[in-house]
């Protein structure tokens, strides 16, 4: 099995799950950058948290790497672009700390509103300063939530329980969706004009860097209090400190900083500011969930299976309609590879029926994974399959059509003079091959398939059965397909074992048989 290098402490449950799957867990904590370059050699997976930096140099040194897993949400410390170039999957645990981060946001919001840390420090130092630390109520105040994703929605729900009015800014959320949550979507200028409290729940990108800076703070209400439990750098700390010092806004509470770890900031000297050392995910529950989740994702990646939280795979979070077709799409790709003598210069993948209304990019990746996995000795993943297509000069096109005459959904692959299509049938959603080279049929995909083109006349099927029987090959499934307007027929036979070359040659030489393809030899 695989060697999994773990460079930072994660929950024991996740490590135990990897060991139970048969993997070697190599726990080497607190590695220096130089030591990591040595330790990564021969590792198939690397699990980190926030302290380990996975640079291009590290990725290049890890020539056997299949996956890098970050036990948390942020990926600032992973060169994702270079990992993708190298064909290394990068996964995280995006849902592990959402509840903890939302609760930390509320804790800081309340601490800022009621000056709890300041009053605590004064009292334990022997000063009873009851009048000095007068606060404000949350009820009837306006909270602006910047980023209405998973964490932002949890914060909004909790703030509503305090009687707050919620507005939000998120260009990726439809106004109708926000209204359904009793939230008004507004511009950043309107946030500045209306907000008494502001919480941030956005990723650190070139667009969000310095989002709360001099320009925004100049427009803000004097009552504004800024809470940041997302990423350092989204708030311009110097501009924020100046606005608070000059009385232009009321205060702030920060859990994250542009440079971490840090013990120096102009904000630390201001009594209107509450700070914490990046504790958003620091709960026992969040750490357990992160460890369990990342172990599960790494195990899936090592097994070559669909990984829901892969960040460098297009459309990684497949819809419930699309996901059941991942397996049959990969099977079709593998079978298509066996139809011809080599890979075609162009492969066209068509999605028909209900699938046409969904994002099917992950299905295309599944087809390519099956296609190149059948012809390559190297491991093929959702990440490196498109690269293999480019390296082998295969152009891939995918199309969608809402019409599908005989099936609710259909996945079809064509190219190089061959075509294959499949779907799922019945309550158990069982995979079926339903078309090969224009012939209609109905047979389950199999690891060992024999595809026989023959004259459509009596005696040919019996002749094929006799040859297979004499070779002690048992037939697991079989179907015969006709093509309208053609004089030929097609047999698809699933055998319980591989078909030897000698048997295939005997079939090709038999009367009435025009061609034989063996898949899964």
Coordinates of C-alpha atoms in Angstrom, one line a residue:
X1 CA 0.0 0.0 0.0
X2 CA 1.0 3.7 0.1
X3 CA 3.3 5.6 2.4
X4 CA 1.5 8.6 4.0
X5 CA 3.9 11.3 5.3
X6 CA 2.2 13.3 8.1
X7 CA 4.2 16.5 9.0
X8 CA 1.8 18.0 11.6
X9 CA -0.4 16.7 14.4
X10 CA -3.9 15.6 13.3
X11 CA -6.5 13.6 15.2
X12 CA -5.5 10.0 15.9
X13 CA -8.8 8.7 14.5
X14 CA -7.8 9.8 11.0
X15 CA -4.4 8.2 11.2
X16 CA -5.9 5.0 12.5
X17 CA -8.3 4.9 9.6
X18 CA -5.4 5.2 7.2
X19 CA -3.6 2.4 8.9
X20 CA -6.7 0.2 8.9
X21 CA -6.8 0.7 5.1
X22 CA -3.3 -0.8 4.9
X23 CA -1.3 2.4 4.4
X24 CA 2.0 3.1 6.2
X25 CA 1.6 6.3 8.3
X26 CA 5.0 8.0 8.6
X27 CA 4.6 10.6 11.4
X28 CA 7.4 13.2 11.2
X29 CA 6.4 16.3 13.1
X30 CA 8.0 19.8 13.0
X31 CA 10.2 19.1 9.9
X32 CA 12.4 22.0 8.7
X33 CA 12.0 22.9 5.0
X34 CA 15.2 21.1 4.3
X35 CA 14.2 18.0 6.2
X36 CA 10.8 18.0 4.4
X37 CA 12.6 17.8 1.0
X38 CA 14.3 14.6 2.2
X39 CA 11.3 13.1 4.0
X40 CA 8.9 13.6 1.0
X41 CA 10.9 11.3 -1.2
X42 CA 9.1 8.0 -1.7
X43 CA 5.9 9.4 -0.1
X44 CA 2.6 8.9 -2.0
X45 CA 0.6 11.3 0.2
X46 CA 1.5 14.3 2.4
X47 CA -0.8 15.5 5.2
X48 CA -0.3 18.9 6.6
X49 CA -2.1 21.7 8.6
X50 CA -1.0 25.4 8.5
X51 CA 2.6 25.3 9.5
X52 CA 4.1 23.2 6.7
X53 CA 4.7 25.0 3.4
X54 CA 4.3 22.8 0.3
X55 CA 6.4 24.7 -2.3
X56 CA 7.1 23.8 -5.9
X57 CA 10.5 22.5 -4.7
X58 CA 8.8 20.1 -2.3
X59 CA 6.4 18.9 -5.0
X60 CA 9.2 18.3 -7.4
X61 CA 11.1 16.3 -4.8
X62 CA 8.0 14.2 -4.1
X63 CA 8.2 12.3 -7.4
X64 CA 5.8 9.6 -6.1
X65 CA 3.2 12.0 -4.7
X66 CA -0.4 11.4 -5.6
X67 CA -2.1 13.7 -3.1
X68 CA -1.5 16.6 -0.6
X69 CA -4.1 16.9 2.1
X70 CA -4.6 20.0 4.2
X71 CA -6.4 19.2 7.5
X72 CA -8.4 22.5 7.4
X73 CA -9.8 25.0 4.9
X74 CA -7.1 27.4 3.8
X75 CA -4.5 26.5 1.2
X76 CA -2.3 29.5 1.4
X77 CA 0.7 27.3 2.2
X78 CA 0.3 24.9 -0.8
X79 CA 1.4 25.7 -4.3
X80 CA -1.8 24.4 -5.9
X81 CA -0.9 25.5 -9.4
X82 CA 2.3 23.6 -9.4
X83 CA 0.7 20.6 -7.9
X84 CA -1.8 20.6 -10.7
X85 CA 1.0 20.8 -13.3
X86 CA 2.7 17.8 -11.6
X87 CA -0.6 15.9 -11.6
X88 CA -0.8 15.9 -7.8
X89 CA -4.3 16.2 -6.2
X90 CA -4.7 18.8 -3.5
X91 CA -7.5 18.2 -1.0
X92 CA -8.8 19.9 2.1
X93 CA -11.5 19.6 4.8
X94 CA -13.7 22.6 4.0
X95 CA -16.6 21.7 6.3
X96 CA -14.6 20.6 9.3
X97 CA -14.4 24.0 11.1
X98 CA -17.3 25.9 9.8
X99 CA -19.3 25.6 13.1
X100 CA -16.2 26.4 15.2
X101 CA -15.4 29.5 13.0
X102 CA -19.0 30.7 13.2
X103 CA -19.0 30.4 17.0
X104 CA -15.6 32.1 17.3
X105 CA -17.1 35.0 15.2
X106 CA -20.0 35.3 17.6
X107 CA -17.7 35.1 20.6
X108 CA -15.6 38.0 19.3
X109 CA -18.6 40.0 18.3
X110 CA -20.0 39.7 21.8
X111 CA -16.6 40.3 23.4
X112 CA -16.2 43.5 21.2
X113 CA -19.7 44.7 22.0
X114 CA -19.3 44.3 25.8
X115 CA -15.6 44.9 26.2
X116 CA -15.3 41.6 28.1
X117 CA -11.5 41.0 27.7
X118 CA -10.7 44.5 28.7
X119 CA -12.9 44.4 31.8
X120 CA -11.5 41.0 32.7
X121 CA -7.9 42.3 32.5
X122 CA -8.6 45.3 34.6
X123 CA -10.4 43.3 37.3
X124 CA -7.7 40.6 37.7
X125 CA -5.1 43.5 37.9
X126 CA -7.1 44.9 40.9
X127 CA -9.1 47.6 39.2
X128 CA -12.9 47.7 39.4
X129 CA -13.7 49.7 36.2
X130 CA -17.5 49.2 35.8
X131 CA -18.2 52.5 34.2
X132 CA -15.2 52.6 31.9
X133 CA -16.2 49.5 30.0
X134 CA -19.8 50.3 29.0
X135 CA -20.8 48.3 25.9
X136 CA -23.6 48.2 23.4
X137 CA -26.5 45.8 22.8
X138 CA -26.7 43.7 19.6
X139 CA -30.5 43.9 19.4
X140 CA -31.7 46.2 16.6
X141 CA -28.1 46.8 15.3
X142 CA -27.2 46.1 11.7
X143 CA -24.7 43.3 11.0
X144 CA -23.1 43.2 7.6
X145 CA -21.9 39.7 6.6
X146 CA -19.2 39.8 3.9
X147 CA -19.3 36.4 2.2
X148 CA -22.5 34.5 2.5
X149 CA -21.0 31.0 2.3
X150 CA -21.3 28.2 4.8
X151 CA -19.8 30.1 7.7
X152 CA -21.4 33.4 6.8
X153 CA -24.9 31.8 6.8
X154 CA -24.3 30.2 10.2
X155 CA -23.2 33.6 11.6
X156 CA -26.3 35.3 10.1
X157 CA -28.6 32.7 11.7
X158 CA -27.0 33.2 15.1
X159 CA -27.0 36.9 14.9
X160 CA -30.7 36.9 14.0
X161 CA -31.4 35.2 17.3
X162 CA -29.9 38.3 19.0
X163 CA -32.4 40.5 17.2
X164 CA -29.9 41.9 14.7
X165 CA -30.9 43.1 11.2
X166 CA -28.7 41.3 8.6
X167 CA -27.4 42.7 5.4
X168 CA -24.8 40.9 3.2
X169 CA -22.4 41.5 0.4
X170 CA -21.6 38.5 -1.9
X171 CA -21.5 38.8 -5.7
X172 CA -21.9 35.1 -6.0
X173 CA -25.2 34.8 -4.2
X174 CA -28.5 35.4 -6.0
X175 CA -30.7 38.1 -4.4
X176 CA -33.6 35.6 -4.2
X177 CA -31.5 33.1 -2.2
X178 CA -30.6 35.9 0.2
X179 CA -34.1 37.1 0.6
X180 CA -35.2 33.5 1.4
X181 CA -32.9 33.8 4.4
X182 CA -34.4 37.3 5.3
X183 CA -31.1 39.0 4.3
X184 CA -30.7 42.0 2.0
X185 CA -27.8 41.9 -0.5
X186 CA -26.1 45.3 -0.8
X187 CA -23.0 46.9 -2.3
X188 CA -19.9 47.6 -0.2
X189 CA -20.8 51.3 -0.2
X190 CA -24.2 50.4 1.3
X191 CA -22.4 48.2 3.9
X192 CA -20.3 51.2 4.9
X193 CA -23.3 53.4 5.2
X194 CA -25.5 50.9 7.2
X195 CA -23.4 48.5 9.2
X196 CA -22.9 48.7 13.0
X197 CA -21.0 45.4 13.0
X198 CA -19.2 43.8 10.1
X199 CA -18.0 40.2 9.9
X200 CA -15.7 38.7 7.1
X201 CA -16.1 35.2 5.7
X202 CA -14.2 35.3 2.3
X203 CA -11.2 33.7 0.8
X204 CA -8.0 35.6 0.5
X205 CA -7.7 36.5 -3.2
X206 CA -6.3 39.5 -5.1
X207 CA -9.8 40.9 -5.1
X208 CA -10.3 40.6 -1.4
X209 CA -6.8 41.6 -0.2
X210 CA -7.2 44.9 1.7
X211 CA -11.0 44.9 1.1
X212 CA -11.4 46.7 4.5
X213 CA -8.9 49.5 4.0
X214 CA -8.6 53.2 4.0
X215 CA -11.3 53.9 1.3
X216 CA -13.9 51.7 3.0
X217 CA -13.2 52.9 6.5
X218 CA -13.5 56.5 5.4
X219 CA -17.1 55.9 4.4
X220 CA -18.1 53.8 7.5
X221 CA -20.4 54.8 10.3
X222 CA -18.7 55.9 13.6
X223 CA -20.4 53.0 15.3
X224 CA -18.8 50.3 13.1
X225 CA -17.1 47.4 14.7
X226 CA -15.1 45.0 12.4
X227 CA -14.8 41.3 13.2
X228 CA -12.4 39.1 11.1
X229 CA -12.2 35.4 11.5
X230 CA -11.5 34.6 7.9
X231 CA -8.0 35.4 6.6
X232 CA -5.3 37.9 7.5
X233 CA -4.7 40.6 4.9
X234 CA -8.3 41.1 4.0
X235 CA -8.3 43.9 6.6
X236 CA -5.6 46.5 6.2
X237 CA -4.4 46.5 9.8
X238 CA -2.6 49.8 9.7
X239 CA -5.6 51.6 8.2
X240 CA -7.9 49.9 10.7
X241 CA -5.7 51.0 13.6
X242 CA -5.7 54.6 12.3
X243 CA -9.5 54.7 12.0
X244 CA -10.0 53.4 15.5
X245 CA -7.3 55.7 17.0
X246 CA -8.9 58.7 15.3
X247 CA -12.4 57.8 16.5
X248 CA -13.7 57.2 13.0
X249 CA -15.0 53.8 13.8
X250 CA -15.8 52.2 17.2
X251 CA -13.5 49.1 17.4
X252 CA -12.5 45.7 16.0
X253 CA -12.0 42.1 16.9
X254 CA -9.5 40.0 14.9
X255 CA -8.6 36.4 15.0
X256 CA -6.3 36.5 12.0
X257 CA -3.4 38.7 10.8
X258 CA -1.5 39.4 7.6
X259 CA 1.6 37.9 9.2
X260 CA 1.3 34.9 11.4
X261 CA 2.4 34.1 14.0
X262 CA 2.8 37.7 15.2
X263 CA 3.1 39.5 18.6
X264 CA 3.4 43.0 17.2
X265 CA 0.7 45.1 15.6
X266 CA -0.5 48.8 16.0
X267 CA -3.9 47.3 16.9
X268 CA -2.6 45.6 20.1
X269 CA -2.1 48.9 21.9
X270 CA -5.7 50.0 21.3
X271 CA -8.2 49.4 24.1
X272 CA -11.1 49.2 21.6
X273 CA -9.6 46.1 20.0
X274 CA -10.0 42.4 20.9
X275 CA -7.5 39.9 19.4
X276 CA -7.0 36.2 19.4
X277 CA -4.1 34.0 17.9
X278 CA -6.1 32.4 15.1
X279 CA -8.4 30.3 17.2
X280 CA -11.3 30.0 14.7
X281 CA -10.7 26.2 14.1
X282 CA -9.2 25.5 17.5
X283 CA -11.8 23.3 19.1
X284 CA -11.5 19.7 19.8
X285 CA -14.5 18.9 17.6
X286 CA -13.1 20.8 14.6
X287 CA -9.7 19.2 14.9
X288 CA -11.3 15.7 15.1
X289 CA -13.5 16.4 12.1
X290 CA -10.5 17.8 10.1
X291 CA -8.4 14.8 10.8
X292 CA -11.1 12.3 10.0
X293 CA -12.1 14.2 6.8
X294 CA -8.6 14.6 5.4
X295 CA -7.8 11.0 6.1
X296 CA -10.9 9.9 4.2
X297 CA -10.1 12.2 1.3
X298 CA -6.5 11.0 1.1
X299 CA -7.6 7.4 1.2
X300 CA -10.0 8.0 -1.7
X301 CA -7.3 9.7 -3.7
X302 CA -4.8 6.9 -3.2
X303 CA -7.5 4.4 -4.3
X304 CA -8.1 6.4 -7.5
X305 CA -11.7 7.1 -6.5
X306 CA -13.8 10.2 -6.7
X307 CA -12.6 12.8 -4.1
X308 CA -15.4 15.3 -3.1
X309 CA -13.0 17.9 -1.6
X310 CA -10.3 18.0 -4.3
X311 CA -9.6 21.7 -4.9
X312 CA -7.7 21.3 -8.2
X313 CA -10.3 19.1 -9.9
X314 CA -12.9 20.9 -12.0
X315 CA -16.4 20.6 -10.5
X316 CA -15.1 18.4 -7.7
X317 CA -18.4 18.7 -5.8
X318 CA -20.6 16.7 -8.2
X319 CA -24.3 17.1 -7.9
X320 CA -26.5 14.2 -6.6
X321 CA -27.7 13.6 -10.2
X322 CA -24.2 13.5 -11.7
X323 CA -22.3 11.6 -9.0
X324 CA -23.9 8.1 -9.7
X325 CA -22.7 8.3 -13.3
X326 CA -19.0 8.6 -12.3
X327 CA -18.4 4.9 -12.2
X328 CA -20.2 4.1 -15.5
X329 CA -18.4 7.0 -17.2
X330 CA -15.0 5.6 -16.1
X331 CA -16.0 2.1 -17.2
X332 CA -17.1 3.5 -20.6
X333 CA -13.7 5.2 -21.0
X334 CA -11.8 2.0 -20.3
X335 CA -14.0 0.0 -22.7
X336 CA -13.7 2.6 -25.4
X337 CA -9.9 2.3 -25.2
X338 CA -10.2 -1.3 -26.2
X339 CA -12.4 -0.8 -29.2
X340 CA -9.7 0.4 -31.6
X341 CA -6.0 -0.3 -32.2
X342 CA -4.9 2.9 -30.5
X343 CA -6.1 6.2 -29.1
X344 CA -8.0 8.4 -31.6
X345 CA -6.8 11.9 -32.3
X346 CA -10.2 13.3 -31.1
X347 CA -12.6 12.0 -28.5
X348 CA -16.1 13.4 -28.3
X349 CA -18.2 12.8 -25.2
X350 CA -21.9 13.6 -25.3
X351 CA -24.3 13.8 -22.3
X352 CA -28.0 13.3 -23.1
X353 CA -31.2 13.7 -21.1
X354 CA -31.3 15.1 -17.6
X355 CA -27.5 15.1 -17.3
X356 CA -27.4 17.9 -19.9
X357 CA -28.8 20.3 -17.3
X358 CA -25.9 19.8 -14.9
X359 CA -22.2 20.5 -14.7
X360 CA -20.7 17.4 -16.2
X361 CA -17.0 18.3 -16.2
X362 CA -16.3 15.7 -13.6
X363 CA -17.9 13.0 -15.8
X364 CA -15.5 14.0 -18.6
X365 CA -12.6 13.6 -16.2
X366 CA -14.0 10.2 -15.2
X367 CA -14.1 9.2 -18.9
X368 CA -10.5 10.3 -19.4
X369 CA -9.4 8.5 -16.2
X370 CA -10.9 5.3 -17.5
X371 CA -9.5 5.8 -21.1
X372 CA -5.9 6.5 -20.1
X373 CA -6.0 4.2 -17.2
X374 CA -6.6 1.4 -19.6
X375 CA -3.5 2.2 -21.8
X376 CA -1.1 3.6 -19.2
X377 CA 1.2 1.9 -16.7
X378 CA 1.3 5.1 -14.6
X379 CA -1.5 5.9 -12.1
X380 CA -4.2 8.0 -13.7
X381 CA -6.2 10.5 -11.5
X382 CA -8.8 13.1 -12.0
X383 CA -6.0 15.7 -11.9
X384 CA -3.5 14.2 -14.4
X385 CA -6.0 12.8 -16.9
X386 CA -6.3 16.1 -18.9
X387 CA -2.5 16.4 -18.9
X388 CA -2.2 12.9 -20.3
X389 CA -4.6 13.8 -23.1
X390 CA -2.5 16.8 -24.0
X391 CA 0.7 14.7 -23.9
X392 CA -0.7 12.0 -26.1
X393 CA -2.2 14.5 -28.6
X394 CA -5.8 13.6 -27.9
X395 CA -8.3 16.4 -28.3
X396 CA -11.3 16.1 -26.0
X397 CA -14.7 17.7 -26.8
X398 CA -17.9 17.4 -24.7
X399 CA -21.4 18.3 -25.7
X400 CA -24.8 18.1 -24.1
X401 CA -28.3 17.6 -25.4
X402 CA -31.5 17.5 -23.4
X403 CA -33.1 14.9 -25.7
X404 CA -32.6 11.2 -25.1
X405 CA -35.1 9.0 -26.9
X406 CA -34.7 5.7 -25.1
X407 CA -33.0 6.5 -21.9
X408 CA -33.4 9.1 -19.1
X409 CA -29.7 9.8 -19.3
X410 CA -27.0 8.6 -21.7
X411 CA -23.2 9.0 -21.7
X412 CA -21.8 8.4 -25.2
X413 CA -18.1 8.4 -26.4
X414 CA -17.0 8.5 -30.0
X415 CA -13.9 8.8 -32.0
X416 CA -11.6 7.0 -34.4
X417 CA -14.5 5.3 -36.1
X418 CA -15.9 3.8 -32.9
X419 CA -18.7 4.7 -30.5
X420 CA -19.9 3.4 -27.1
X421 CA -22.7 4.5 -24.8
X422 CA -24.0 3.6 -21.4
X423 CA -26.4 4.5 -18.7
X424 CA -27.8 3.5 -15.3
X425 CA -31.1 1.5 -15.1
X426 CA -33.5 0.4 -12.5
X427 CA -34.0 1.3 -8.8
X428 CA -30.5 0.1 -8.0
X429 CA -29.0 2.3 -10.7
X430 CA -27.1 -0.5 -12.3
X431 CA -24.7 0.3 -15.2
X432 CA -25.5 -0.9 -18.7
X433 CA -23.8 -0.8 -22.1
X434 CA -26.5 0.2 -24.5
X435 CA -24.7 1.1 -27.7
X436 CA -21.5 0.0 -29.4
X437 CA -20.6 1.3 -32.9
X438 CA -24.3 2.1 -33.7
X439 CA -25.7 -1.3 -32.5
X440 CA -28.3 -1.3 -29.7
X441 CA -27.8 -3.7 -26.9
X442 CA -28.2 -4.1 -23.1
X443 CA -25.4 -5.7 -21.1
X444 CA -23.6 -4.9 -17.9
X445 CA -20.0 -3.6 -18.3
X446 CA -17.4 -6.2 -17.4
X447 CA -13.7 -6.5 -16.8
X448 CA -13.5 -9.0 -19.6
X449 CA -15.5 -8.2 -22.8
X450 CA -15.5 -9.8 -26.2
X451 CA -17.0 -7.7 -29.0
X452 CA -17.7 -9.7 -32.1
X453 CA -18.9 -8.2 -35.4
X454 CA -20.5 -10.8 -37.6
X455 CA -22.8 -11.6 -40.5
X456 CA -26.5 -11.5 -39.5
X457 CA -27.3 -15.1 -40.4
X458 CA -28.0 -18.4 -38.5
X459 CA -25.3 -20.4 -36.9
X460 CA -22.8 -17.7 -36.1
X461 CA -23.8 -17.3 -32.5
X462 CA -23.5 -21.1 -32.0
X463 CA -20.1 -21.1 -33.6
X464 CA -18.8 -18.5 -31.2
X465 CA -20.3 -20.3 -28.2
X466 CA -18.6 -23.5 -29.2
X467 CA -15.2 -21.9 -29.6
X468 CA -15.5 -20.3 -26.1
X469 CA -16.8 -23.6 -24.6
X470 CA -13.9 -25.6 -26.0
X471 CA -11.5 -23.0 -24.5
X472 CA -13.3 -23.5 -21.1
X473 CA -14.4 -19.9 -21.0
X474 CA -17.7 -19.3 -19.2
X475 CA -20.1 -16.7 -20.5
X476 CA -21.4 -14.4 -17.7
X477 CA -23.5 -12.1 -19.9
X478 CA -24.3 -11.8 -23.6
X479 CA -26.4 -9.6 -25.9
X480 CA -26.8 -9.4 -29.6
X481 CA -27.3 -6.0 -31.2
X482 CA -28.5 -5.1 -34.7
X483 CA -28.0 -1.8 -36.5
X484 CA -30.8 -0.5 -38.6
X485 CA -29.9 -0.3 -42.3
X486 CA -26.8 -2.6 -42.0
X487 CA -26.5 -6.3 -42.8
X488 CA -24.2 -7.0 -39.9
X489 CA -24.8 -7.8 -36.3
X490 CA -22.8 -7.4 -33.1
X491 CA -22.3 -9.7 -30.1
X492 CA -21.1 -8.4 -26.8
X493 CA -20.0 -11.2 -24.5
X494 CA -18.9 -10.8 -20.9
X495 CA -16.6 -13.7 -19.9
X496 CA -15.7 -14.8 -16.4
X497 CA -12.0 -14.6 -17.3
X498 CA -9.6 -13.1 -19.8
X499 CA -9.8 -14.3 -23.4
X500 CA -6.5 -15.7 -24.6
X501 CA -5.0 -14.4 -27.8
X502 CA -5.2 -17.9 -29.4
X503 CA -9.0 -18.0 -28.8
X504 CA -9.4 -14.5 -30.2
X505 CA -7.5 -15.5 -33.4
X506 CA -9.7 -18.7 -33.7
X507 CA -12.8 -16.5 -33.5
X508 CA -11.5 -14.1 -36.2
X509 CA -10.8 -17.0 -38.5
X510 CA -14.3 -18.5 -38.0
X511 CA -16.8 -18.3 -40.9
X512 CA -19.2 -15.4 -40.6
X513 CA -17.1 -13.3 -38.2
X514 CA -15.8 -10.0 -39.6
X515 CA -13.9 -8.6 -36.5
X516 CA -13.2 -9.4 -32.9
X517 CA -12.2 -6.9 -30.1
X518 CA -11.0 -8.2 -26.7
X519 CA -11.2 -5.8 -23.8
X520 CA -9.6 -6.5 -20.5
X521 CA -7.1 -9.0 -21.7

